Amino acid sequence: MIAALIRRDLRRAWLGGGALLPVAFFLLVTILFPFAVGPDARLLARIGGGVLWAAALLAALIPIERLVAPDRASGVLDQLIARGVPPATIAAAKLAAHWLAFAPPLLAAALPASALLGLSGEALARIELGLLIGTPGLAALALVTAALTASLRGAGAIAGLLVLPLAIPLLIFGAGSLDGGSGALKLLAATSLLLVAGAPFVAGAAIRAGLE
């Protein structure tokens, strides 16, 4: 059942263009940022990693209105729960599908983005590793927020208010891992794992409450 739900959400994300918008936004930020701060290569290299992490967070939030709300409005969630599928299982499938839809293309887009910001190969390797570890946590935050705001209009604006404070640890540890130390990377992994472990239950409870 989980595999079928993941395939369904992935197909909807790719066919509906929802998987391409986060990557396009991610690249657009990295293209425009050098124009905003100027051509100083040293400055761009110093702050480029933080820029990529902030762009990755915002990219994860772009498809947030498509994660839960359409299935809630069409009655799909009611049918799944009526068939005995636990809400936490539905949420876990949506979490996996969301990550698979936006994270691998984002990791690929980090290659040209790093070049635009003048980052070294070593910095790029640390960014790729950090994003690989941290993007599941970003996807978990996006899913929880989508479940909490599924019944609200303008959920995208509310999502920013809910997610950004909760994402601060991921951003701090993700940017901190660029200094080469393993401590920030371990904290990033622990934070991401905690978010991924708790997100299906929180989002499942929000889904059930939204249907009552």
mmCIF file of C-alpha atoms in Angstrom:
data_model
loop_
_atom_site.group_PDB
_atom_site.id
_atom_site.type_symbol
_atom_site.label_atom_id
_atom_site.label_comp_id
_atom_site.label_asym_id
_atom_site.label_seq_id
_atom_site.Cartn_x
_atom_site.Cartn_y
_atom_site.Cartn_z
ATOM 1 C CA MET A 1 0.000 0.000 0.000
ATOM 2 C CA ILE A 2 2.790 2.437 0.893
ATOM 3 C CA ALA A 3 4.577 1.762 -2.401
ATOM 4 C CA ALA A 4 1.360 2.385 -4.350
ATOM 5 C CA LEU A 5 0.761 5.670 -2.537
ATOM 6 C CA ILE A 6 4.349 6.771 -3.161
ATOM 7 C CA ARG A 7 4.091 5.963 -6.880
ATOM 8 C CA ARG A 8 0.789 7.827 -7.110
ATOM 9 C CA ASP A 9 2.128 10.991 -5.462
ATOM 10 C CA LEU A 10 5.351 10.855 -7.486
ATOM 11 C CA ARG A 11 3.428 10.526 -10.735
ATOM 12 C CA ARG A 12 1.229 13.467 -9.789
ATOM 13 C CA ALA A 13 4.250 15.577 -8.844
ATOM 14 C CA TRP A 14 6.088 14.951 -12.094
ATOM 15 C CA LEU A 15 3.105 15.121 -14.431
ATOM 16 C CA GLY A 16 1.755 18.243 -12.741
ATOM 17 C CA GLY A 17 5.081 20.050 -12.838
ATOM 18 C CA GLY A 18 5.304 20.213 -9.063
ATOM 19 C CA ALA A 19 8.683 18.470 -9.057
ATOM 20 C CA LEU A 20 10.282 21.003 -11.405
ATOM 21 C CA LEU A 21 9.190 24.206 -9.670
ATOM 22 C CA PRO A 22 11.396 23.712 -6.561
ATOM 23 C CA VAL A 23 14.467 23.106 -8.726
ATOM 24 C CA ALA A 24 13.680 26.100 -10.930
ATOM 25 C CA PHE A 25 13.292 28.287 -7.842
ATOM 26 C CA PHE A 26 16.523 26.930 -6.350
ATOM 27 C CA LEU A 27 18.469 27.764 -9.499
ATOM 28 C CA LEU A 28 16.802 31.156 -9.874
ATOM 29 C CA VAL A 29 17.906 32.162 -6.370
ATOM 30 C CA THR A 30 21.505 31.176 -7.070
ATOM 31 C CA ILE A 31 21.468 33.021 -10.395
ATOM 32 C CA LEU A 32 20.064 36.252 -8.958
ATOM 33 C CA PHE A 33 22.027 36.287 -5.707
ATOM 34 C CA PRO A 34 25.408 37.240 -7.254
ATOM 35 C CA PHE A 35 23.722 40.217 -8.908
ATOM 36 C CA ALA A 36 22.425 41.348 -5.518
ATOM 37 C CA VAL A 37 25.698 41.165 -3.572
ATOM 38 C CA GLY A 38 28.114 41.978 -6.377
ATOM 39 C CA PRO A 39 30.898 40.082 -8.156
ATOM 40 C CA ASP A 40 33.135 39.665 -5.100
ATOM 41 C CA ALA A 41 34.254 36.035 -5.469
ATOM 42 C CA ARG A 42 35.501 35.745 -1.894
ATOM 43 C CA LEU A 43 32.235 37.044 -0.458
ATOM 44 C CA LEU A 44 30.172 34.715 -2.633
ATOM 45 C CA ALA A 45 32.297 31.718 -1.653
ATOM 46 C CA ARG A 46 31.989 32.589 2.036
ATOM 47 C CA ILE A 47 28.206 32.942 2.107
ATOM 48 C CA GLY A 48 27.300 30.714 -0.843
ATOM 49 C CA GLY A 49 26.711 27.623 1.285
ATOM 50 C CA GLY A 50 24.208 29.412 3.492
ATOM 51 C CA VAL A 51 22.451 30.764 0.415
ATOM 52 C CA LEU A 52 22.067 27.257 -0.996
ATOM 53 C CA TRP A 53 20.625 25.974 2.277
ATOM 54 C CA ALA A 54 18.111 28.822 2.518
ATOM 55 C CA ALA A 55 17.124 28.264 -1.110
ATOM 56 C CA ALA A 56 16.706 24.527 -0.461
ATOM 57 C CA LEU A 57 14.365 25.245 2.461
ATOM 58 C CA LEU A 58 12.190 27.565 0.406
ATOM 59 C CA ALA A 59 12.219 25.117 -2.513
ATOM 60 C CA ALA A 60 10.901 22.370 -0.235
ATOM 61 C CA LEU A 61 7.952 24.613 0.678
ATOM 62 C CA ILE A 62 6.877 25.461 -2.882
ATOM 63 C CA PRO A 63 4.722 22.339 -3.487
ATOM 64 C CA ILE A 64 3.295 22.402 0.030
ATOM 65 C CA GLU A 65 -0.275 23.131 -1.095
ATOM 66 C CA ARG A 66 -0.224 20.011 -3.295
ATOM 67 C CA LEU A 67 0.880 17.528 -0.650
ATOM 68 C CA VAL A 68 -2.325 17.037 1.356
ATOM 69 C CA ALA A 69 -4.995 19.548 0.388
ATOM 70 C CA PRO A 70 -5.954 18.061 -3.045
ATOM 71 C CA ASP A 71 -6.470 14.587 -1.574
ATOM 72 C CA ARG A 72 -8.476 16.052 1.274
ATOM 73 C CA ALA A 73 -10.706 18.028 -1.098
ATOM 74 C CA SER A 74 -11.278 15.098 -3.474
ATOM 75 C CA GLY A 75 -12.111 12.636 -0.703
ATOM 76 C CA VAL A 76 -9.098 10.388 -1.308
ATOM 77 C CA LEU A 77 -8.025 10.626 2.320
ATOM 78 C CA ASP A 78 -11.509 9.637 3.500
ATOM 79 C CA GLN A 79 -11.484 6.589 1.229
ATOM 80 C CA LEU A 80 -8.036 5.460 2.353
ATOM 81 C CA ILE A 81 -8.908 5.785 6.032
ATOM 82 C CA ALA A 82 -12.242 4.020 5.441
ATOM 83 C CA ARG A 83 -10.294 1.122 3.935
ATOM 84 C CA GLY A 84 -8.275 0.846 7.125
ATOM 85 C CA VAL A 85 -5.086 2.632 6.049
ATOM 86 C CA PRO A 86 -3.670 4.407 9.122
ATOM 87 C CA PRO A 87 -3.219 8.177 8.703
ATOM 88 C CA ALA A 88 0.413 7.820 9.798
ATOM 89 C CA THR A 89 0.991 5.392 6.922
ATOM 90 C CA ILE A 90 -0.550 7.849 4.466
ATOM 91 C CA ALA A 91 1.671 10.598 5.855
ATOM 92 C CA ALA A 92 4.782 8.409 5.653
ATOM 93 C CA ALA A 93 4.058 7.658 1.996
ATOM 94 C CA LYS A 94 3.573 11.345 1.242
ATOM 95 C CA LEU A 95 6.820 12.169 3.040
ATOM 96 C CA ALA A 96 8.761 9.641 0.968
ATOM 97 C CA ALA A 97 7.154 10.825 -2.271
ATOM 98 C CA HIS A 98 7.814 14.490 -1.496
ATOM 99 C CA TRP A 99 11.473 13.803 -0.778
ATOM 100 C CA LEU A 100 11.918 11.661 -3.887
ATOM 101 C CA ALA A 101 10.244 14.331 -6.025
ATOM 102 C CA PHE A 102 12.321 17.324 -4.991
ATOM 103 C CA ALA A 103 15.539 16.155 -3.294
ATOM 104 C CA PRO A 104 17.373 14.231 -6.068
ATOM 105 C CA PRO A 105 16.814 17.007 -8.654
ATOM 106 C CA LEU A 106 17.857 19.530 -5.998
ATOM 107 C CA LEU A 107 21.100 17.652 -5.374
ATOM 108 C CA ALA A 108 21.776 17.684 -9.110
ATOM 109 C CA ALA A 109 20.951 21.394 -9.331
ATOM 110 C CA ALA A 110 23.459 22.114 -6.557
ATOM 111 C CA LEU A 111 26.266 21.410 -9.043
ATOM 112 C CA PRO A 112 25.627 24.401 -11.354
ATOM 113 C CA ALA A 113 24.462 26.471 -8.378
ATOM 114 C CA SER A 114 27.791 25.958 -6.618
ATOM 115 C CA ALA A 115 29.634 26.964 -9.773
ATOM 116 C CA LEU A 116 27.601 30.163 -10.034
ATOM 117 C CA LEU A 117 28.538 31.037 -6.447
ATOM 118 C CA GLY A 118 32.199 30.208 -6.955
ATOM 119 C CA LEU A 119 32.338 27.385 -4.420
ATOM 120 C CA SER A 120 35.253 24.977 -4.421
ATOM 121 C CA GLY A 121 34.970 21.273 -5.113
ATOM 122 C CA GLU A 122 35.502 20.495 -1.434
ATOM 123 C CA ALA A 123 32.727 22.881 -0.419
ATOM 124 C CA LEU A 124 30.455 21.350 -3.057
ATOM 125 C CA ALA A 125 31.075 17.866 -1.647
ATOM 126 C CA ARG A 126 30.161 19.049 1.858
ATOM 127 C CA ILE A 127 27.037 20.786 0.548
ATOM 128 C CA GLU A 128 25.916 17.660 -1.316
ATOM 129 C CA LEU A 129 26.456 15.496 1.755
ATOM 130 C CA GLY A 130 24.676 17.994 3.999
ATOM 131 C CA LEU A 131 21.708 18.303 1.631
ATOM 132 C CA LEU A 132 21.484 14.531 1.321
ATOM 133 C CA ILE A 133 21.212 14.306 5.106
ATOM 134 C CA GLY A 134 19.127 17.423 5.700
ATOM 135 C CA THR A 135 16.551 17.370 2.905
ATOM 136 C CA PRO A 136 14.541 14.539 4.546
ATOM 137 C CA GLY A 137 14.109 16.862 7.537
ATOM 138 C CA LEU A 138 13.020 19.702 5.245
ATOM 139 C CA ALA A 139 10.515 17.363 3.566
ATOM 140 C CA ALA A 140 9.213 16.300 6.979
ATOM 141 C CA LEU A 141 8.637 19.915 8.036
ATOM 142 C CA ALA A 142 6.870 20.636 4.748
ATOM 143 C CA LEU A 143 4.584 17.617 5.161
ATOM 144 C CA VAL A 144 3.607 18.490 8.730
ATOM 145 C CA THR A 145 2.847 22.058 7.727
ATOM 146 C CA ALA A 146 0.847 20.868 4.701
ATOM 147 C CA ALA A 147 -1.245 18.610 6.930
ATOM 148 C CA LEU A 148 -1.843 21.357 9.485
ATOM 149 C CA THR A 149 -2.864 23.934 6.866
ATOM 150 C CA ALA A 150 -4.722 21.645 4.419
ATOM 151 C CA SER A 151 -8.097 23.138 5.261
ATOM 152 C CA LEU A 152 -6.922 26.763 5.141
ATOM 153 C CA ARG A 153 -6.813 29.144 2.233
ATOM 154 C CA GLY A 154 -3.492 30.742 1.435
ATOM 155 C CA ALA A 155 -1.636 27.877 3.085
ATOM 156 C CA GLY A 156 1.599 28.855 1.356
ATOM 157 C CA ALA A 157 1.891 32.106 3.286
ATOM 158 C CA ILE A 158 1.002 30.452 6.580
ATOM 159 C CA ALA A 159 3.488 27.678 5.864
ATOM 160 C CA GLY A 160 6.367 30.104 5.939
ATOM 161 C CA LEU A 161 5.385 31.369 9.369
ATOM 162 C CA LEU A 162 5.144 27.817 10.721
ATOM 163 C CA VAL A 163 8.133 26.185 9.089
ATOM 164 C CA LEU A 164 10.848 28.836 9.136
ATOM 165 C CA PRO A 165 11.305 28.909 12.944
ATOM 166 C CA LEU A 166 11.324 25.094 13.086
ATOM 167 C CA ALA A 167 13.861 24.890 10.252
ATOM 168 C CA ILE A 168 16.424 27.083 12.011
ATOM 169 C CA PRO A 169 18.341 24.102 13.521
ATOM 170 C CA LEU A 170 18.600 22.455 10.091
ATOM 171 C CA LEU A 171 19.900 25.672 8.540
ATOM 172 C CA ILE A 172 22.390 26.274 11.361
ATOM 173 C CA PHE A 173 23.794 22.753 11.343
ATOM 174 C CA GLY A 174 23.707 22.539 7.546
ATOM 175 C CA ALA A 175 25.660 25.771 7.123
ATOM 176 C CA GLY A 176 27.930 24.805 10.019
ATOM 177 C CA SER A 177 28.878 21.552 8.295
ATOM 178 C CA LEU A 178 30.570 23.593 5.560
ATOM 179 C CA ASP A 179 33.411 24.450 7.943
ATOM 180 C CA GLY A 180 34.703 20.901 7.631
ATOM 181 C CA GLY A 181 33.913 19.686 11.133
ATOM 182 C CA SER A 182 31.919 16.518 11.733
ATOM 183 C CA GLY A 183 30.080 17.827 14.809
ATOM 184 C CA ALA A 184 27.636 19.992 12.856
ATOM 185 C CA LEU A 185 27.054 17.186 10.384
ATOM 186 C CA LYS A 186 26.182 14.762 13.183
ATOM 187 C CA LEU A 187 23.796 17.288 14.720
ATOM 188 C CA LEU A 188 22.240 17.825 11.288
ATOM 189 C CA ALA A 189 21.728 14.078 10.906
ATOM 190 C CA ALA A 190 20.209 13.785 14.387
ATOM 191 C CA THR A 191 17.829 16.689 13.785
ATOM 192 C CA SER A 192 16.767 15.373 10.377
ATOM 193 C CA LEU A 193 16.235 11.869 11.759
ATOM 194 C CA LEU A 194 14.120 13.211 14.611
ATOM 195 C CA LEU A 195 11.936 15.195 12.200
ATOM 196 C CA VAL A 196 11.512 12.251 9.833
ATOM 197 C CA ALA A 197 10.627 9.898 12.685
ATOM 198 C CA GLY A 198 8.005 12.206 14.177
ATOM 199 C CA ALA A 199 6.513 13.761 11.045
ATOM 200 C CA PRO A 200 4.270 10.818 9.986
ATOM 201 C CA PHE A 201 2.581 10.682 13.384
ATOM 202 C CA VAL A 202 2.100 14.455 13.684
ATOM 203 C CA ALA A 203 0.916 14.788 10.091
ATOM 204 C CA GLY A 204 -1.286 11.693 10.457
ATOM 205 C CA ALA A 205 -2.961 13.153 13.534
ATOM 206 C CA ALA A 206 -3.498 16.452 11.672
ATOM 207 C CA ILE A 207 -4.998 14.580 8.704
ATOM 208 C CA ARG A 208 -7.397 12.667 10.932
ATOM 209 C CA ALA A 209 -8.399 15.827 12.812
ATOM 210 C CA GLY A 210 -9.002 17.668 9.544
ATOM 211 C CA LEU A 211 -11.441 14.998 8.381
ATOM 212 C CA GLU A 212 -13.545 14.966 11.528
#
